[in-house]
Amino acid sequence: MISENLKTFLSDEVMAKAPVSEPERQRYFIERLKGFYSAEGGAGLKSCIVTFGCQMNARDSEKLDGILSTIGFKPEEDEQSADIVLFNTCTIRENANEHLYGRLGRLKQVKRSDPDRIIGICGCMMQEADEIETIKKKYPYVDIIFGTHNFHTFPELLFKLLRKREGIMDPIPYEGSGLVADSSEDALRQEKLLRYGSGKKELDKLNRKPIVSVWTDSSNIVEELPSRRKFPFKQGINIMFGCNNFCSYCIVPYVRGREKSRRPEDIYEEIKRSAAEGVKEIMLLGQNVNSYDGGIRFPELLKNIDGITKGSGIERIRFMTSHPKDLSDELIDVMAGGERICRQFHLPMQSGSDAILKRMNRHYDKHAFMEKADKLKSAMPDISLSTDIIVGFPGETERDFEDTLDVVRYVRFDAAYTFIYSKRNGTPAASYTDQVDEALVKDRFDRLLELQNGIAHENLSRLTGTTGRVLFESISEYDDSLITGKLDSGVTVHAKGDISMIGEIHDVRLLECRGFYYIGEVIE
Ligand code: 5AD
Ligand code: SF4
C-alpha cells in the first residue's frame, strides 16, 4: 500500500487530464510517473531491458530505455536486481521463444520475495495470442504485456499498472481491433467482489493481474518520444516498419504488420539531431528497405541522407535489410557514388534452389540472385557481401541443397547467417507436410557451415597488411589492453588502445587474421 500523498499522483483527476493525441499523451504520463517516483524517494531506481532478436528490437529497446531514464530509472545489467525488467522479445524461430521462458522462470523467486518489482514483456512474441495465454497461465507474476504496434503506450500502461495495484481499474488504450485488452473484465469482477463483500485476498489477486494491451495493427507512426542510445556514437534509424512480403516461412508480417514508411523530413530531422549529439555511424532500419515509400523511394532517400550528413560528423551510413527482388540498379549507383555509405550489403538468399525459392514465395530464382550479386561486385569491387540462408525448408532435397552450396561457392559471401528452418504456426509453410528429417538437416547445416567458414576466412585473410578505418566501440571482452571496433565492412578488429579512443575512427593496419576477426595496430 502506498501513502495517501502518493495516491494523489495516480488519481482519477490526473488520469482525466491526459491529452488525447500522441505523443503528447505519453509525454504526459512520463511526467506524472516522474513526479510519482521522485515523491516516493526513488533516487536509486534501476531498470533492465533484455533485448532478443534483430536491430529493430534493439532500436525499440533504446526507446523504452529513453522513457525509463526520463522517468528516473538508472540502467542495470542484472535483471535479478532491477526494480523494473522489460523483455523485448523475438519470435522468428522457436528457440527465441524458449529463451524467453527460461529467463522468466529465473525471476519467479525474485518476484516472490519482492512483489513490488515490475516485470514487463513486449515485442514480436506478444503479437501471438497463444504466447500471451501461456504467460498468463504459467508466469502469472508478469505485470505488463504489450505488443509491437503499441510499444509507445508503455508510459500509460505503467501508470495504469500503478493505479491497478491500488485497486483502480482503467480501460486500456485501444486502437482499431485490439488483440487482447482484458481489463474491462477485471473491472466487472472487481465491482462484484466489492458489492458482494469478498475477502481482501481475492481483490488483491485481481489487482495484481497483468495489464495486457496488444494492438493487432496501427495506422500511425508515433514520433518524438525519448530514447537512450546504447552506444553514444552509433544509432539505428527506423525508416520503415512492417513487411508486406509474406515469405511462406516467416512470421514477421504477422507480428510486425503491414509496411509503413516514415516521412523523409522526420528521418532527416532525427539524423541531424543525432549528428549534433556526436553520432558517427547510422544504420537505416527496415524489414525491407528497398520498398521504402515515403513519397520518395529508397535510393533517393539514401542519396539525400548521404548529402545532408556531409560535414555533420556522421561518417558512416549503413542500412538493412534488402530483399533481392527489389534491389535496383539505381540503388547500386547511389551506393557506388556515395561518400559515407559503407560498402557493405546484406542480401538474404535463403536458398539457391529455384523450386524452394518459389515455395518460399521469394520472387527471384538462383540465376537472378547471382546476377544481383555480380552487379554489386562489379560496381563496387571492394564490397562486403553477407547473406541469410535457411537449411531444411519443407521439401528441400539433396539437389536443392546442392544449389544452395553452388550459390555460396559462386558468390563467395564474406559472412552468412545460417538457420535451420523453424516451423512457425500461422505461416503457410507450417502446413507443408514434407518436413525434412532432422538428422539430414543437421548434416546439411554442418556442410554449409564448413564451406562458408572456409570462404569467409579466405576472403578476410586477403586484407592482411592493408590499412582500414575502424570505429572503436568497446574494451575487448577478453583482454582489457585491447579495444574493439569495426571496419567499414563490419569486420571486427582488436588493437592496443585505451578507453579514450572509444567512439573515434582511426586508421588501423591489419596485422593478423584470426578466423573471423583481425588483430591490428592503430597508426593514426
Ligand atoms: N526458420 C528459420 N529461419 C528463419 N528466418 C526467418 N524465418 C525463419 C524460419 N521460420 C531467417 C531468414 C531471415 C532471417 C532474419 O531469419 O533467413 O532472413
Ligand atoms: Fe520475413 Fe520475407 Fe519479410 Fe524478410 S522479407 S521479414 S523474410 S516476410
CSV table of C-alpha atoms in Angstrom, one decimal, residues 32 112 114 137 140 160 247 279 285 311 332 354 371 397 453 500 506 522:
chain,number,residue,atom,x,y,z
A,32,ARG,CA,3.3,12.1,-14.0
A,112,ARG,CA,8.0,-13.7,-4.7
A,114,ASP,CA,9.7,-8.6,-3.6
A,137,LYS,CA,-1.2,-19.2,-17.1
A,140,PRO,CA,1.3,-15.0,-13.5
A,160,LYS,CA,-2.2,2.2,-15.2
A,247,CYS,CA,7.7,-15.3,-47.4
A,279,VAL,CA,26.8,10.1,-33.5
A,285,LEU,CA,16.5,0.1,-40.5
A,311,GLY,CA,30.4,17.7,-42.6
A,332,ILE,CA,23.7,0.3,-56.7
A,354,ASP,CA,14.5,-22.4,-57.9
A,371,GLU,CA,23.2,-11.7,-61.2
A,397,THR,CA,16.0,-32.3,-51.4
A,453,ASN,CA,33.6,-20.7,-43.0
A,500,SER,CA,39.6,7.5,-24.7
A,506,HIS,CA,41.2,5.5,-36.6
A,522,VAL,CA,46.5,1.8,-34.7
